[in-house]
Tab-separated table of C-alpha atoms and ligand atoms in Angstrom:
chain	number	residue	atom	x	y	z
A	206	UNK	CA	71.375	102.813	94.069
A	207	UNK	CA	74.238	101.160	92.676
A	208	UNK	CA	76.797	100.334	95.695
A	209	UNK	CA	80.340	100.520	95.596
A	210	UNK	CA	82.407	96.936	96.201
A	211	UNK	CA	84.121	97.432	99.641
A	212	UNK	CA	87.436	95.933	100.951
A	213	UNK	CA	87.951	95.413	104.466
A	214	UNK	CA	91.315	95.379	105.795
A	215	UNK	CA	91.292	94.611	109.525
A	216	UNK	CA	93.302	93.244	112.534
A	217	UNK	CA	90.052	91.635	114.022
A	218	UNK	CA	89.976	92.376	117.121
A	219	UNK	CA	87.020	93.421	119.400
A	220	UNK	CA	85.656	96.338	117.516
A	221	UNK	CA	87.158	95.687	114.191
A	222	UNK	CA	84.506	92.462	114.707
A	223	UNK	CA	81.378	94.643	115.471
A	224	UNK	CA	82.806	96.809	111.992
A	225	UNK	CA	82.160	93.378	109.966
A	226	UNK	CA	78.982	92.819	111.648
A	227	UNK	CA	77.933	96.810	110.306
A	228	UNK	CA	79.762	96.142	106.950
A	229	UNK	CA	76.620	93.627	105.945
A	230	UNK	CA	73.949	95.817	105.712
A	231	UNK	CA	75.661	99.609	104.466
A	232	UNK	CA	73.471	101.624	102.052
A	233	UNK	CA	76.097	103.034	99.690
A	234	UNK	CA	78.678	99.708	100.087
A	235	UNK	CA	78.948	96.066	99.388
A	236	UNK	CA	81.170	93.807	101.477
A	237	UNK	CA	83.317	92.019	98.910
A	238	UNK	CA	86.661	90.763	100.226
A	239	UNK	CA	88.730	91.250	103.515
A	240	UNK	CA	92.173	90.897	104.257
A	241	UNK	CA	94.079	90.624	107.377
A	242	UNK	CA	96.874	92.097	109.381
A	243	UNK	CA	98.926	91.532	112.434
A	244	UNK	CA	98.216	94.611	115.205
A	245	UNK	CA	95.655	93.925	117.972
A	246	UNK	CA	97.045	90.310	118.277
A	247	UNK	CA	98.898	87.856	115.678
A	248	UNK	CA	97.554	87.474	112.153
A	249	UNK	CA	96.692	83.645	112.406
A	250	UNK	CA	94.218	84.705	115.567
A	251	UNK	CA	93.023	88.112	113.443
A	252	UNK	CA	92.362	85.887	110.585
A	253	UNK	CA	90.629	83.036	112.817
A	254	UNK	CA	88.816	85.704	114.648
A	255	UNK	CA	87.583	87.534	110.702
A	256	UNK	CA	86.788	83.882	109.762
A	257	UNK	CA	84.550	83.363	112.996
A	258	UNK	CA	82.870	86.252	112.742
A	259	UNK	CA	82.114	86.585	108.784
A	260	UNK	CA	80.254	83.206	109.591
A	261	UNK	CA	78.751	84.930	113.044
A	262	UNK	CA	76.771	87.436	110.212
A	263	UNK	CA	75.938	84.676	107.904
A	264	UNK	CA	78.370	86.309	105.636
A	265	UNK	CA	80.666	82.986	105.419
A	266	UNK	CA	81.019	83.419	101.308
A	267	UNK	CA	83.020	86.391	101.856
A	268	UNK	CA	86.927	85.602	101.145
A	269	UNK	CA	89.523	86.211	103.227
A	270	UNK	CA	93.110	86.922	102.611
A	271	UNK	CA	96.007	86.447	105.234
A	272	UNK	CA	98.109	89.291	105.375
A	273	UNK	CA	101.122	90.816	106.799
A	274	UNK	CA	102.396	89.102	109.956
A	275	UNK	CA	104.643	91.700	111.173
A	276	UNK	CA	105.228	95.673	110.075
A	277	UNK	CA	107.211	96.904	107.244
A	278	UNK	CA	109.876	97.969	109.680
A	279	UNK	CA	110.985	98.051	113.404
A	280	UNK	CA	109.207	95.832	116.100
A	281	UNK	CA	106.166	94.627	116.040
A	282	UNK	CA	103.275	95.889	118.392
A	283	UNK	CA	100.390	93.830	119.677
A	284	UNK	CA	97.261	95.034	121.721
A	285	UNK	CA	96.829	91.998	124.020
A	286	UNK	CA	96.158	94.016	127.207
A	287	UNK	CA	92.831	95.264	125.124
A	288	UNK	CA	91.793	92.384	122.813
A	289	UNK	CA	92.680	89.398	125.410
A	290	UNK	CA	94.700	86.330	124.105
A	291	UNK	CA	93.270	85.166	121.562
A	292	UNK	CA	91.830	88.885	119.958
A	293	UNK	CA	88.301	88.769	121.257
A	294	UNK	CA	89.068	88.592	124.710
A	295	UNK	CA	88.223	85.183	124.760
A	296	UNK	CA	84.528	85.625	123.141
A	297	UNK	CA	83.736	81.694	122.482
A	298	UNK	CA	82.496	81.359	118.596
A	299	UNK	CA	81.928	77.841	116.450
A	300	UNK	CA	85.040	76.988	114.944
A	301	UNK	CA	85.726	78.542	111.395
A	302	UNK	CA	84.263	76.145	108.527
A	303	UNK	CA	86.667	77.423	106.027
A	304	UNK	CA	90.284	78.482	105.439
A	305	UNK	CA	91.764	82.293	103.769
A	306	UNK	CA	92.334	82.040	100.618
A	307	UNK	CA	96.182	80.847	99.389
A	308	UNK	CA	96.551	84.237	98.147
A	309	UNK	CA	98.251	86.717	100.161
A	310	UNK	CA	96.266	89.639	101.247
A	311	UNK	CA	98.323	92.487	98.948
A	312	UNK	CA	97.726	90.552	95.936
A	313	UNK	CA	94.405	90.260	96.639
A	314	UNK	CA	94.140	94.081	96.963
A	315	UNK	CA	95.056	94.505	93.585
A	316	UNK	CA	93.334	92.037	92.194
A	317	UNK	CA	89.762	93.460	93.613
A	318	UNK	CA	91.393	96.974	92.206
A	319	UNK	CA	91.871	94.898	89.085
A	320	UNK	CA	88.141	93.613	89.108
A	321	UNK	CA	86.488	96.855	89.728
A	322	UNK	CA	88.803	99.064	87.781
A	323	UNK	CA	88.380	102.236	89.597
A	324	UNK	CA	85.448	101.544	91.605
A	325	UNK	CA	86.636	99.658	94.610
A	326	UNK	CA	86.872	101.229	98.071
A	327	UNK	CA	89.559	99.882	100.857
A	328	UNK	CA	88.467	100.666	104.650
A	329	UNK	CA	91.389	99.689	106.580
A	330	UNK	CA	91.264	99.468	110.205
A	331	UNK	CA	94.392	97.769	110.842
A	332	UNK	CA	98.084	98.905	110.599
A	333	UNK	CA	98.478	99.565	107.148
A	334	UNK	CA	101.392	97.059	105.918
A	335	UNK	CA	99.133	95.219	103.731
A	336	UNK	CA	98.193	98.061	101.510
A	337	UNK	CA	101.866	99.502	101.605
A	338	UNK	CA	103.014	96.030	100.445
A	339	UNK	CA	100.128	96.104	97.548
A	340	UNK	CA	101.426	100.047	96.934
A	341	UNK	CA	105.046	98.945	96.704
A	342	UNK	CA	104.388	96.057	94.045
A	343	UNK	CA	101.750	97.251	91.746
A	344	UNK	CA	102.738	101.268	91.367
A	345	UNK	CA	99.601	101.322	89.039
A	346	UNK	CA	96.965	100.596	92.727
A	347	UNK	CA	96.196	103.967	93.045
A	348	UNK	CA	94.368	105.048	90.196
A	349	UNK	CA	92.832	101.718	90.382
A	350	UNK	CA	91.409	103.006	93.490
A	351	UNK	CA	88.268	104.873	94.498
A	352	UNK	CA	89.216	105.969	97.480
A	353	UNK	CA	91.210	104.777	101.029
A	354	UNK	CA	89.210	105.292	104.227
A	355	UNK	CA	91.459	104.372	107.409
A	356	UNK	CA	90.904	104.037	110.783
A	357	UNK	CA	94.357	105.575	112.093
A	358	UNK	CA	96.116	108.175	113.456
A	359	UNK	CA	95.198	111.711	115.319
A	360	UNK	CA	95.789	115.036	114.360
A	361	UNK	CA	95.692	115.670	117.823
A	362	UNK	CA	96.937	112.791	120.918
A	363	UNK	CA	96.883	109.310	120.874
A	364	UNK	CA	96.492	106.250	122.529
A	365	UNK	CA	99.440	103.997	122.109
A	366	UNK	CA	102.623	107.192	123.460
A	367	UNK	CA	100.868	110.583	123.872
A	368	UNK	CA	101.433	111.356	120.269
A	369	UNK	CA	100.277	107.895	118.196
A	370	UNK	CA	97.560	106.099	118.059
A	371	UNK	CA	97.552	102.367	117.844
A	372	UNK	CA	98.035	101.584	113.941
A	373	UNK	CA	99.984	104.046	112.623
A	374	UNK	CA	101.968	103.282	115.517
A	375	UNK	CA	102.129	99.757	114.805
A	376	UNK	CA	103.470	100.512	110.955
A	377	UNK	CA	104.679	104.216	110.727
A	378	UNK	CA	106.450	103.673	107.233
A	379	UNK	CA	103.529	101.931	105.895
A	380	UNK	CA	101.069	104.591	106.861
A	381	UNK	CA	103.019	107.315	105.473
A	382	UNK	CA	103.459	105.380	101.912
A	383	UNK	CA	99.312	104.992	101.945
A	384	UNK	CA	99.194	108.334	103.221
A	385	UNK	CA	101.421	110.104	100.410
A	386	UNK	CA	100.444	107.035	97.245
A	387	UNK	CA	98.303	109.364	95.145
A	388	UNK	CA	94.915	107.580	96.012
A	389	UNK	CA	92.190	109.572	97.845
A	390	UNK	CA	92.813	109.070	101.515
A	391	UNK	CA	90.301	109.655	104.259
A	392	UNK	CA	91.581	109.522	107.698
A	393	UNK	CA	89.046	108.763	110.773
A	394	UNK	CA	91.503	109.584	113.307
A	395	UNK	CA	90.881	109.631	117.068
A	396	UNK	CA	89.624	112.864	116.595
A	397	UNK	CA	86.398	111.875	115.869
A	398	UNK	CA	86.542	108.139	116.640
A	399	UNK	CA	86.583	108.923	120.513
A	400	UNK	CA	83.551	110.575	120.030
A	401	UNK	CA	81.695	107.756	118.382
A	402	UNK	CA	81.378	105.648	121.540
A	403	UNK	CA	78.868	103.794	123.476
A	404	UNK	CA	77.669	104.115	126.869
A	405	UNK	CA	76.970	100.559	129.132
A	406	UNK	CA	73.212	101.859	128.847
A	407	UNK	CA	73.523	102.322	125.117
A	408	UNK	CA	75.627	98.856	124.352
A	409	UNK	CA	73.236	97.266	126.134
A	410	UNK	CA	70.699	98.416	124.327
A	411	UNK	CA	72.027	96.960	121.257
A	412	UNK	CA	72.078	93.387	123.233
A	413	UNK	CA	68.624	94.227	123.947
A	414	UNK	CA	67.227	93.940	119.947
A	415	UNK	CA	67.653	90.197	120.749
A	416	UNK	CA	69.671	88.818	118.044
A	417	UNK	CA	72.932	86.244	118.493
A	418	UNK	CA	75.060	88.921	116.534
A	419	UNK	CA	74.060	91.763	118.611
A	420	UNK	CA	74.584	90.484	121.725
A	421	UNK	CA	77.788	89.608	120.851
A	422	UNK	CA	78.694	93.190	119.709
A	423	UNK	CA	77.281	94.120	123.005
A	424	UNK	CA	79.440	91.453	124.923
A	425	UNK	CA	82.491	92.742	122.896
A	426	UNK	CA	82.633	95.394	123.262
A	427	UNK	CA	81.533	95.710	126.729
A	428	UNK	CA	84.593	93.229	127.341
A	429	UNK	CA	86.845	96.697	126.686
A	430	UNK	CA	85.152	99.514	128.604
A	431	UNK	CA	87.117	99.404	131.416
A	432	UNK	CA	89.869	100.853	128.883
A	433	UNK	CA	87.931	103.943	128.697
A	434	UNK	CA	87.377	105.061	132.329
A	435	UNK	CA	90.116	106.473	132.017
A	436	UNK	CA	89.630	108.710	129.420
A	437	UNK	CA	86.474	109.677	131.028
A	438	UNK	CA	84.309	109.370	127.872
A	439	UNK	CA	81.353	108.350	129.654
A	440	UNK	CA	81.421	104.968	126.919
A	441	UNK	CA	83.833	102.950	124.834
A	442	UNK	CA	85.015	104.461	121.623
A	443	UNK	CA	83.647	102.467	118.389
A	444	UNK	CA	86.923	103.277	116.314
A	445	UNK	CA	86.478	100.680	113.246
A	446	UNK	CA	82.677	100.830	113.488
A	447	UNK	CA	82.597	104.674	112.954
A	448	UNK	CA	85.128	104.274	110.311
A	449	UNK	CA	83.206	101.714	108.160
A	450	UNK	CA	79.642	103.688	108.473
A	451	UNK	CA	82.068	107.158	107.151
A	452	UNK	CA	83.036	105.164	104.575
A	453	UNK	CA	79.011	104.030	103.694
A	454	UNK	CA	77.884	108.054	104.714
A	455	UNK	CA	80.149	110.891	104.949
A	456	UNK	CA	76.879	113.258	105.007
A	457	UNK	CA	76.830	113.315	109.489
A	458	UNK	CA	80.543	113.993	109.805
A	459	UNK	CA	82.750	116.835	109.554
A	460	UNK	CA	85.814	116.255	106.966
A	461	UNK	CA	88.750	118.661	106.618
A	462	UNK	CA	90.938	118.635	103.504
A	463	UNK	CA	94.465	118.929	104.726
A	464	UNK	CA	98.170	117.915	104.543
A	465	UNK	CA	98.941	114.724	106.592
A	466	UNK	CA	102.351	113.350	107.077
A	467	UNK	CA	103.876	110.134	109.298
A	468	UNK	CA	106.832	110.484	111.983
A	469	UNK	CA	109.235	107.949	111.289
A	470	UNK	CA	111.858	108.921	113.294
A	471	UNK	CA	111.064	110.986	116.864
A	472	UNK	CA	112.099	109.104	119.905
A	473	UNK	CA	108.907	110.427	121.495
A	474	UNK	CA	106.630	110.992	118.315
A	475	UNK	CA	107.467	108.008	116.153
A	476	UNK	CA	103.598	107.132	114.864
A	477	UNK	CA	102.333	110.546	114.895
A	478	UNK	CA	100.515	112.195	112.262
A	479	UNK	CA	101.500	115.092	111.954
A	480	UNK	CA	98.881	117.522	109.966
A	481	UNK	CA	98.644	121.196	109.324
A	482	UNK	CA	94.690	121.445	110.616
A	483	UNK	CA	95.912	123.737	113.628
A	484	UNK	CA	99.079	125.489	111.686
A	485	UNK	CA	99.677	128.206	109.377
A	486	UNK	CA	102.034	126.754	107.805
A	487	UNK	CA	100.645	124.575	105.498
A	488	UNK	CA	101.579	121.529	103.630
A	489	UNK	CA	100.615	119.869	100.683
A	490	UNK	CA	96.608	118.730	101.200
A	491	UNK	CA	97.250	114.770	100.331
A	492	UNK	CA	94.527	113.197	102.435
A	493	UNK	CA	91.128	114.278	104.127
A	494	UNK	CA	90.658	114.463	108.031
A	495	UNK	CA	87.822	113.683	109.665
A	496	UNK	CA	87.576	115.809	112.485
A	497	UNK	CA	83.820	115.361	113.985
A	498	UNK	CA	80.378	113.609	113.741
A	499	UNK	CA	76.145	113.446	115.062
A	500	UNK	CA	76.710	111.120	117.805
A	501	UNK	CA	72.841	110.649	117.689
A	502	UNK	CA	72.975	110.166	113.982
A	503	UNK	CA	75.996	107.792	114.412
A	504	UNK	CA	74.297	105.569	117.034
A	505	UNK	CA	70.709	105.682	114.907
A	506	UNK	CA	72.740	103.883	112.426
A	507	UNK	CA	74.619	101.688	114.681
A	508	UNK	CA	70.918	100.605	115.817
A	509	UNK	CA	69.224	100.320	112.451
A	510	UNK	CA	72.034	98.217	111.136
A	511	UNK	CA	71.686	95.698	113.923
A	512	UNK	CA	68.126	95.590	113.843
A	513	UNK	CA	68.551	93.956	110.728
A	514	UNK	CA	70.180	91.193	111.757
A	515	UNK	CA	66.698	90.210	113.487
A	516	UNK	CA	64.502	90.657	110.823
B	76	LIG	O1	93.520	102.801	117.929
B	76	LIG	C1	92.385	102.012	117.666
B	76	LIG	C2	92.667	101.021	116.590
B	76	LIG	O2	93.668	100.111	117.020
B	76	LIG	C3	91.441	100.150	116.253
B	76	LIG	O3	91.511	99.794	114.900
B	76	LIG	C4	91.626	98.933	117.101
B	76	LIG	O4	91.026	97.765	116.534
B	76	LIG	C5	93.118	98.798	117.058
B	76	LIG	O5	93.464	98.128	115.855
B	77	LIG	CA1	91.389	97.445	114.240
């Protein structure tokens, strides 16, 4: 099968670094280009960190485009207390042999949309400003667009105020204008990324297939679980991971066509996605929720992908 060129967009942090690891060996997707964004931490550590870990998965010929070092509007958030100092809570990988590119990451965006006239396919699991930027300077992106997977928002909760989750939170305006651009939008929320975790057991089970790159998922993300006692999930919540396999194979989740909409404004709700799954009153259907998924199925592929990395 012929796959489609893939775009990451990422604030690497801990688990947007295991979703680069996965983005090497998808069945439907080819890695071709990733840009970066300030959220978890600052945008020269989530560019170091994509940098460091491209090379990590022997994927060092991969560009990389510097992005947005603060959100469209408002102040910007950071997720130190999760991702440690430096974005991989202090994970210790070989210095970066090469540089981003000179062109900015929004650019670069359009230029990929450019190159594969209609075929590329943007997973962003980072606040959204760089897109928004790329949106707001080329009006002609979205038809040059195959479709927009994001890891953001919740149609119900959130883990940054009780109503937003981290990177819609981080960039409100920017997520509506991706949200409402025209281009098919596919939202994996924490609807169904909190049910994509890992257990210890399970992440160190991944360690245990031997290889440098899975033990460092395993180290990773074991370096945030305490984050999720609290939730009692039972595991840590793979929220870029899960959004990058969707992206490769929709065909284990459940999606739900519906209307999809950013707070600005609310004192309490600013970052909120507000979408008519659980109301009668309906709004326009401009994006696609994703609202479930086979946890087995989800951690099968999670395991085969890794696997690889060994052979
Ligand atoms: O809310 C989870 C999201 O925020 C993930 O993308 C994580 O990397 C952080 O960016
Ligand atoms: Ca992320």
């Amino acid at each position: 099968m012929n796959k489609l060129p893939m775009l990451l967009d990422c604030d690497t942090g801990v688990d947007d670094a295991v979703a680069i690891l996965l983005s090497k060996y998808l069945n439907t997707l080819e890695l071709v280009a990733v840009t970066t964004v300030a959220g978890n931490v600052e945008v020269e550590h989530t560019t170091r960190n994509t940098l460091q870990v491209l090379e990590l998965a022997d994927m060092g010929h991969i560009r990389v485009y510097m992005g947005a070092a603060k959100p469209l509007l408002g102040e910007t958030v950071t997720a130190h207390h999760v991702h440690g100092q430096n974005g991989l809570n202090d994970m210790v990988l070989p210095k970066p042999r090469r540089e981003p590119e000179a062109m900015p990451a929004w650019d670069a965006i359009y230029e990929y949309a450019k190159k594969y006239n209609g075929e590329l396919v943007v997973v962003a699991v980072g606040p959204l400003t760089n897109l928004a930027l790329a949106l707001a300077k080329y009006k002609e992106l979205p038809q040059l667009l195959k479709r927009i997977v994001i890891m953001g928002g919740a149609a119900v909760g959130g883990n940054v105020t009780p109503s937003a989750e981290f990177n819609v939170y981080a960039d409100p305006e920017a997520a509506d204008m991706v949200l409402t651009c025209g281009a098919p939008v596919y939202m994996c929320g924490l609807d169904v990324t909190m049910r994509a975790y890992f257990t210890a057991e399970e992440l160190d089970e991944i360690a245990a297939l031997g290889s440098k790159q899975a033990v460092f998922a395993r180290d990773v993300m074991q370096s945030i679980l305490r984050f999720y006692r609290t939730y009692k999930l039972g595991g840590v919540a793979f929220h870029d991971p899960v959004t990058v396999l969707y992206a490769d194979d929709d065909s284990y989740f459940q999606t739900e066509h519906a209307g999809v909409r950013v707070e600005t404004k609310g004192r309490l709700t600013r970052g909120k996605t507000v979408t008519d799954l659980y109301s009668d009153k309906q709004m326009e259907h401009n994006a696609y929720v994703v609202t479930n998924l086979d946890r087995d199925i989800f951690k099968r592929r999670v395991f085969e992908i890794m696997a690889k990395y060994g052979e």
